């Protein structure tokens, strides 16, 4: 009896967005009296960092510090329309809508600044620190707060913009089945290293190596957290969680709260290394693709393949319990004996 180590990998591709009756998201952007810019959405941040990435998209487009951006995720009654936060669509759909709205607001902002400086708007640029200046000049400039005040109290103008991104519905070509159901495809590969006790059947995941092609990682730190948090979910699916194991009588035998529901704890989390390959998507906000849901996918088959590499047992149903490993080893021994 021994501890046996193995390595396995799995690769996935995943669509960004969906194909129903169209897949739109809208955004509104407007300046406050002091030069802050409010991005109004109905899109919900589920904790994945959407508000941060949207603020980045707005700041980059407006040419202003991110501190000037206020993201307001209002509600579906009062905010601009959004299909929802699902289908790995948030950054792609909402980001595109925000960029469109911010471009429109930027055009007005530059025109107001041009009127104040008595120059042409085409000759102005933002410097990223809050100033709008004449190209080639460090002296002729105006701060965005003064531009906003002038727009509100002297020129009587609203610095604002509207944006919408729509993925139009696609129907199959009857003769070929050809269609365009999504906007772009993200790709990932995970390598898992495991240790399997061939006496108890216990699997320990030692290390995970994750490589993701997600267009462009707009916020690499948040993207890494999504990848490694999603890998935790994949690990949990692979080794611990069972979906309605006693259906339809789960409440009689299954876990009823999180004291009974098994998930990986701190001691079960493997070391992870995560890398990104950047292949910008033509229709993505600054080249970004969706990443959210796919992060739990690749670790599961990678762990299964690593177990096979370690002990020769092919596991085809989750969770990969010690009992399944031991049954598989018994079958292998019986086969060799026969």
Short mmCIF file of C-alpha atoms in Angstrom, two decimals, residues 14-305:
data_model
loop_
_atom_site.label_atom_id
_atom_site.label_comp_id
_atom_site.label_asym_id
_atom_site.label_seq_id
_atom_site.Cartn_x
_atom_site.Cartn_y
_atom_site.Cartn_z
CA UNK A 14 -16.55 28.75 -23.02
CA UNK A 15 -18.91 31.20 -24.75
CA UNK A 16 -19.39 34.81 -23.72
CA UNK A 17 -23.07 35.78 -23.50
CA UNK A 18 -26.10 33.98 -24.81
CA UNK A 19 -28.43 33.73 -27.76
CA UNK A 20 -32.05 34.27 -26.85
CA UNK A 21 -34.18 37.09 -28.26
CA UNK A 22 -31.13 39.34 -28.28
CA UNK A 23 -28.74 40.01 -25.41
CA UNK A 24 -28.59 43.76 -24.58
CA UNK A 25 -27.28 45.84 -21.71
CA UNK A 26 -27.62 49.60 -21.32
CA UNK A 27 -25.62 52.20 -19.40
CA UNK A 28 -25.97 55.88 -18.56
CA UNK A 29 -23.10 58.22 -17.67
CA UNK A 30 -23.41 61.76 -16.33
CA UNK A 31 -21.18 64.31 -14.62
CA UNK A 32 -21.84 65.72 -11.18
CA UNK A 33 -21.36 69.41 -10.46
CA UNK A 34 -17.85 68.74 -9.12
CA UNK A 35 -16.54 66.58 -11.95
CA UNK A 36 -17.36 63.12 -10.71
CA UNK A 37 -18.94 60.82 -13.28
CA UNK A 38 -21.80 58.53 -12.29
CA UNK A 39 -22.22 55.29 -14.23
CA UNK A 40 -25.83 54.15 -13.79
CA UNK A 41 -26.60 50.47 -14.38
CA UNK A 42 -29.11 47.77 -13.52
CA UNK A 43 -26.31 45.21 -13.71
CA UNK A 44 -25.59 43.46 -10.42
CA UNK A 45 -22.13 42.81 -9.00
CA UNK A 46 -22.30 39.35 -7.45
CA UNK A 47 -18.89 39.78 -5.85
CA UNK A 48 -16.89 39.07 -8.99
CA UNK A 49 -15.61 42.65 -9.26
CA UNK A 50 -17.93 44.03 -11.95
CA UNK A 51 -18.15 47.48 -10.32
CA UNK A 52 -14.38 47.83 -10.32
CA UNK A 53 -13.95 46.74 -13.93
CA UNK A 54 -16.79 49.00 -15.08
CA UNK A 55 -15.20 51.94 -13.27
CA UNK A 56 -11.96 51.14 -15.09
CA UNK A 57 -13.74 51.09 -18.47
CA UNK A 58 -15.38 54.45 -17.75
CA UNK A 59 -12.19 56.06 -16.45
CA UNK A 60 -10.12 54.86 -19.40
CA UNK A 61 -12.68 56.10 -21.92
CA UNK A 62 -13.20 59.47 -20.25
CA UNK A 63 -9.48 59.92 -19.67
CA UNK A 64 -9.96 60.59 -15.96
CA UNK A 65 -8.68 59.06 -12.70
CA UNK A 66 -10.71 56.09 -11.50
CA UNK A 67 -11.37 58.05 -8.29
CA UNK A 68 -13.68 60.29 -10.34
CA UNK A 69 -15.98 57.38 -11.21
CA UNK A 70 -19.05 56.42 -9.18
CA UNK A 71 -20.77 53.18 -10.21
CA UNK A 72 -24.47 53.13 -9.29
CA UNK A 73 -26.12 49.75 -9.67
CA UNK A 74 -29.63 51.03 -9.01
CA UNK A 75 -32.46 48.56 -9.55
CA UNK A 76 -34.42 47.13 -12.44
CA UNK A 77 -37.30 49.56 -11.94
CA UNK A 78 -35.28 52.76 -12.21
CA UNK A 79 -32.03 51.82 -13.94
CA UNK A 80 -31.29 51.27 -17.63
CA UNK A 81 -32.12 47.81 -18.90
CA UNK A 82 -29.80 44.83 -18.41
CA UNK A 83 -30.50 41.18 -19.18
CA UNK A 84 -28.70 40.14 -16.01
CA UNK A 85 -25.46 38.93 -14.47
CA UNK A 86 -25.10 35.45 -15.91
CA UNK A 87 -23.72 33.68 -18.99
CA UNK A 88 -20.28 35.21 -18.30
CA UNK A 89 -21.61 38.36 -19.94
CA UNK A 90 -21.10 41.11 -17.37
CA UNK A 91 -17.75 42.58 -18.35
CA UNK A 92 -18.36 42.07 -22.07
CA UNK A 93 -21.90 43.41 -22.41
CA UNK A 94 -21.89 46.07 -19.70
CA UNK A 95 -18.33 47.13 -20.44
CA UNK A 96 -19.20 47.81 -24.07
CA UNK A 97 -22.31 49.76 -23.08
CA UNK A 98 -20.34 51.86 -20.58
CA UNK A 99 -17.64 52.63 -23.13
CA UNK A 100 -20.29 53.85 -25.60
CA UNK A 101 -21.93 56.05 -22.96
CA UNK A 102 -18.59 57.38 -21.72
CA UNK A 103 -17.51 58.31 -25.25
CA UNK A 104 -20.66 60.37 -25.70
CA UNK A 105 -20.14 62.07 -22.33
CA UNK A 106 -16.47 62.70 -23.15
CA UNK A 107 -17.42 64.49 -26.38
CA UNK A 108 -19.65 66.88 -24.42
CA UNK A 109 -17.00 67.33 -21.73
CA UNK A 110 -14.38 68.30 -24.32
CA UNK A 111 -16.76 70.72 -26.01
CA UNK A 112 -17.53 72.45 -22.72
CA UNK A 113 -13.80 72.66 -21.99
CA UNK A 114 -13.14 74.02 -25.47
CA UNK A 115 -15.69 76.78 -24.96
CA UNK A 116 -14.07 77.72 -21.66
CA UNK A 117 -10.55 77.72 -23.11
CA UNK A 118 -11.68 79.29 -26.42
CA UNK A 119 -10.13 76.56 -28.57
CA UNK A 120 -11.43 73.77 -30.80
CA UNK A 121 -12.52 70.59 -29.03
CA UNK A 122 -10.51 68.53 -31.54
CA UNK A 123 -7.35 70.18 -30.19
CA UNK A 124 -7.92 69.03 -26.61
CA UNK A 125 -6.82 65.91 -24.76
CA UNK A 126 -7.14 64.50 -21.27
CA UNK A 127 -3.99 63.87 -19.25
CA UNK A 128 -5.36 61.13 -16.97
CA UNK A 129 -4.97 63.22 -13.82
CA UNK A 130 -8.17 65.24 -14.12
CA UNK A 131 -7.00 68.01 -16.44
CA UNK A 132 -8.11 68.72 -20.00
CA UNK A 133 -5.36 70.51 -21.91
CA UNK A 134 -4.48 71.87 -25.29
CA UNK A 135 -2.43 69.31 -27.19
CA UNK A 136 1.25 70.20 -27.07
CA UNK A 137 0.78 72.71 -24.25
CA UNK A 138 1.27 72.24 -20.53
CA UNK A 139 -0.07 75.70 -19.66
CA UNK A 140 -3.45 75.94 -21.40
CA UNK A 141 -5.58 73.54 -19.44
CA UNK A 142 -8.66 73.27 -17.24
CA UNK A 143 -9.58 70.83 -14.49
CA UNK A 144 -12.61 68.59 -14.97
CA UNK A 145 -14.22 70.00 -11.82
CA UNK A 146 -14.13 73.47 -13.38
CA UNK A 147 -15.52 72.03 -16.62
CA UNK A 148 -18.42 70.47 -14.72
CA UNK A 149 -19.14 73.69 -12.85
CA UNK A 150 -19.08 75.66 -16.09
CA UNK A 151 -21.42 73.20 -17.77
CA UNK A 152 -23.94 73.34 -14.96
CA UNK A 153 -23.85 76.99 -13.92
CA UNK A 154 -22.57 78.96 -16.89
CA UNK A 155 -23.27 77.05 -20.10
CA UNK A 156 -26.43 75.24 -18.98
CA UNK A 157 -25.34 71.93 -20.45
CA UNK A 158 -25.56 68.33 -19.26
CA UNK A 159 -22.39 66.30 -19.60
CA UNK A 160 -23.89 62.88 -20.16
CA UNK A 161 -23.96 59.87 -22.44
CA UNK A 162 -26.03 56.81 -23.24
CA UNK A 163 -24.82 53.40 -24.30
CA UNK A 164 -26.17 50.00 -25.24
CA UNK A 165 -24.53 46.82 -26.43
CA UNK A 166 -26.70 44.31 -28.22
CA UNK A 167 -25.80 40.84 -29.37
CA UNK A 168 -28.51 40.27 -31.94
CA UNK A 169 -30.27 36.90 -31.94
CA UNK A 170 -28.98 34.27 -34.33
CA UNK A 171 -31.12 31.50 -35.82
CA UNK A 172 -29.72 28.34 -37.40
CA UNK A 173 -29.41 28.05 -41.16
CA UNK A 174 -31.85 25.17 -41.89
CA UNK A 175 -29.61 23.47 -44.44
CA UNK A 176 -26.39 23.50 -42.40
CA UNK A 177 -27.29 24.29 -38.80
CA UNK A 178 -24.80 27.16 -38.90
CA UNK A 179 -25.38 29.97 -36.41
CA UNK A 180 -23.62 32.59 -34.28
CA UNK A 181 -24.84 31.92 -30.72
CA UNK A 182 -22.27 33.95 -28.77
CA UNK A 183 -19.90 36.88 -29.10
CA UNK A 184 -16.55 35.20 -28.53
CA UNK A 185 -14.99 32.15 -26.92
CA UNK A 186 -12.62 32.07 -23.97
CA UNK A 187 -10.26 29.14 -23.40
CA UNK A 188 -8.59 27.53 -20.42
CA UNK A 189 -6.38 24.63 -19.40
CA UNK A 190 -5.79 23.30 -15.89
CA UNK A 191 -3.09 20.84 -14.82
CA UNK A 192 -3.74 19.03 -11.54
CA UNK A 193 -1.25 17.16 -9.40
CA UNK A 194 -2.79 14.73 -6.91
CA UNK A 195 -1.81 12.18 -4.33
CA UNK A 196 -4.00 9.11 -3.88
CA UNK A 197 -3.83 6.73 -0.93
CA UNK A 198 -4.44 3.33 -2.51
CA UNK A 199 -5.35 1.85 0.89
CA UNK A 200 -8.00 4.38 1.95
CA UNK A 201 -8.94 5.82 -1.46
CA UNK A 202 -8.48 9.39 -0.21
CA UNK A 203 -7.53 11.93 -2.91
CA UNK A 204 -5.51 15.02 -2.06
CA UNK A 205 -5.04 17.72 -4.68
CA UNK A 206 -1.50 19.03 -4.24
CA UNK A 207 -1.22 21.71 -6.92
CA UNK A 208 -3.24 23.33 -9.70
CA UNK A 209 -1.74 25.16 -12.67
CA UNK A 210 -4.26 27.35 -14.53
CA UNK A 211 -3.76 29.01 -17.91
CA UNK A 212 -6.59 31.18 -19.28
CA UNK A 213 -7.07 32.96 -22.59
CA UNK A 214 -9.72 35.59 -21.83
CA UNK A 215 -9.06 38.19 -24.49
CA UNK A 216 -7.53 40.86 -22.28
CA UNK A 217 -7.47 40.75 -18.50
CA UNK A 218 -8.77 44.22 -17.64
CA UNK A 219 -7.91 43.70 -13.98
CA UNK A 220 -5.38 40.87 -13.62
CA UNK A 221 -5.70 40.72 -9.82
CA UNK A 222 -9.49 40.29 -9.93
CA UNK A 223 -9.20 37.85 -12.84
CA UNK A 224 -6.74 35.76 -10.82
CA UNK A 225 -9.12 35.74 -7.87
CA UNK A 226 -11.92 34.55 -10.15
CA UNK A 227 -9.77 31.78 -11.61
CA UNK A 228 -8.56 30.52 -8.24
CA UNK A 229 -11.93 30.95 -6.54
CA UNK A 230 -13.56 29.08 -9.41
CA UNK A 231 -10.93 26.35 -9.11
CA UNK A 232 -11.95 26.00 -5.45
CA UNK A 233 -15.53 25.46 -6.64
CA UNK A 234 -14.32 22.88 -9.16
CA UNK A 235 -12.35 21.10 -6.45
CA UNK A 236 -15.44 21.12 -4.26
CA UNK A 237 -17.55 19.61 -7.06
CA UNK A 238 -14.89 17.01 -7.78
CA UNK A 239 -14.22 15.75 -4.26
CA UNK A 240 -16.97 16.88 -1.89
CA UNK A 241 -20.29 18.06 -3.26
CA UNK A 242 -23.12 15.84 -4.41
CA UNK A 243 -26.07 17.41 -6.19
CA UNK A 244 -29.27 16.21 -4.52
CA UNK A 245 -27.74 12.82 -3.67
CA UNK A 246 -30.97 11.43 -2.26
CA UNK A 247 -33.42 13.05 -4.67
CA UNK A 248 -36.37 13.25 -4.34
CA UNK A 249 -36.02 12.77 -0.56
CA UNK A 250 -32.97 14.91 0.10
CA UNK A 251 -34.42 16.54 3.22
CA UNK A 252 -34.76 13.13 4.85
CA UNK A 253 -31.14 12.07 4.37
CA UNK A 254 -29.08 14.86 2.82
CA UNK A 255 -27.40 17.87 4.45
CA UNK A 256 -29.78 20.55 5.66
CA UNK A 257 -27.26 23.31 6.55
CA UNK A 258 -23.62 24.22 6.08
CA UNK A 259 -22.54 22.36 9.23
CA UNK A 260 -23.40 19.13 7.38
CA UNK A 261 -22.70 20.21 3.79
CA UNK A 262 -19.17 19.22 2.80
CA UNK A 263 -16.94 21.75 1.06
CA UNK A 264 -13.16 22.18 0.97
CA UNK A 265 -11.71 23.90 4.02
CA UNK A 266 -8.44 25.83 4.25
CA UNK A 267 -6.40 22.64 4.65
CA UNK A 268 -7.90 21.20 1.46
CA UNK A 269 -7.00 24.10 -0.83
CA UNK A 270 -4.01 23.31 -3.07
CA UNK A 271 -1.27 25.66 -4.13
CA UNK A 272 -2.20 27.38 -7.39
CA UNK A 273 -0.33 29.07 -10.19
CA UNK A 274 -2.43 31.08 -12.65
CA UNK A 275 -1.37 32.70 -15.92
CA UNK A 276 -3.20 34.62 -18.65
CA UNK A 277 -2.71 34.58 -22.40
CA UNK A 278 -4.00 37.76 -24.00
CA UNK A 279 -5.65 37.47 -27.41
CA UNK A 280 -7.97 40.52 -27.49
CA UNK A 281 -11.49 39.92 -28.82
CA UNK A 282 -12.49 42.27 -31.62
CA UNK A 283 -15.90 42.95 -30.05
CA UNK A 284 -14.84 42.99 -26.40
CA UNK A 285 -14.41 46.07 -24.19
CA UNK A 286 -10.69 46.80 -24.66
CA UNK A 287 -10.51 43.23 -25.96
CA UNK A 288 -11.97 41.43 -22.92
CA UNK A 289 -13.94 38.18 -23.02
CA UNK A 290 -16.10 36.59 -20.32
CA UNK A 291 -14.40 34.53 -17.60
CA UNK A 292 -16.87 33.97 -14.77
CA UNK A 293 -18.46 30.53 -15.07
CA UNK A 294 -15.73 28.62 -16.87
CA UNK A 295 -13.30 28.78 -13.95
CA UNK A 296 -14.95 25.84 -12.16
CA UNK A 297 -14.95 23.59 -15.22
CA UNK A 298 -11.41 22.55 -16.13
CA UNK A 299 -10.23 21.50 -12.63
CA UNK A 300 -12.81 18.71 -12.41
CA UNK A 301 -11.69 16.55 -15.38
CA UNK A 302 -8.07 17.52 -14.69
CA UNK A 303 -8.37 15.97 -11.20
CA UNK A 304 -10.09 12.89 -12.64
CA UNK A 305 -7.30 12.45 -15.17
#
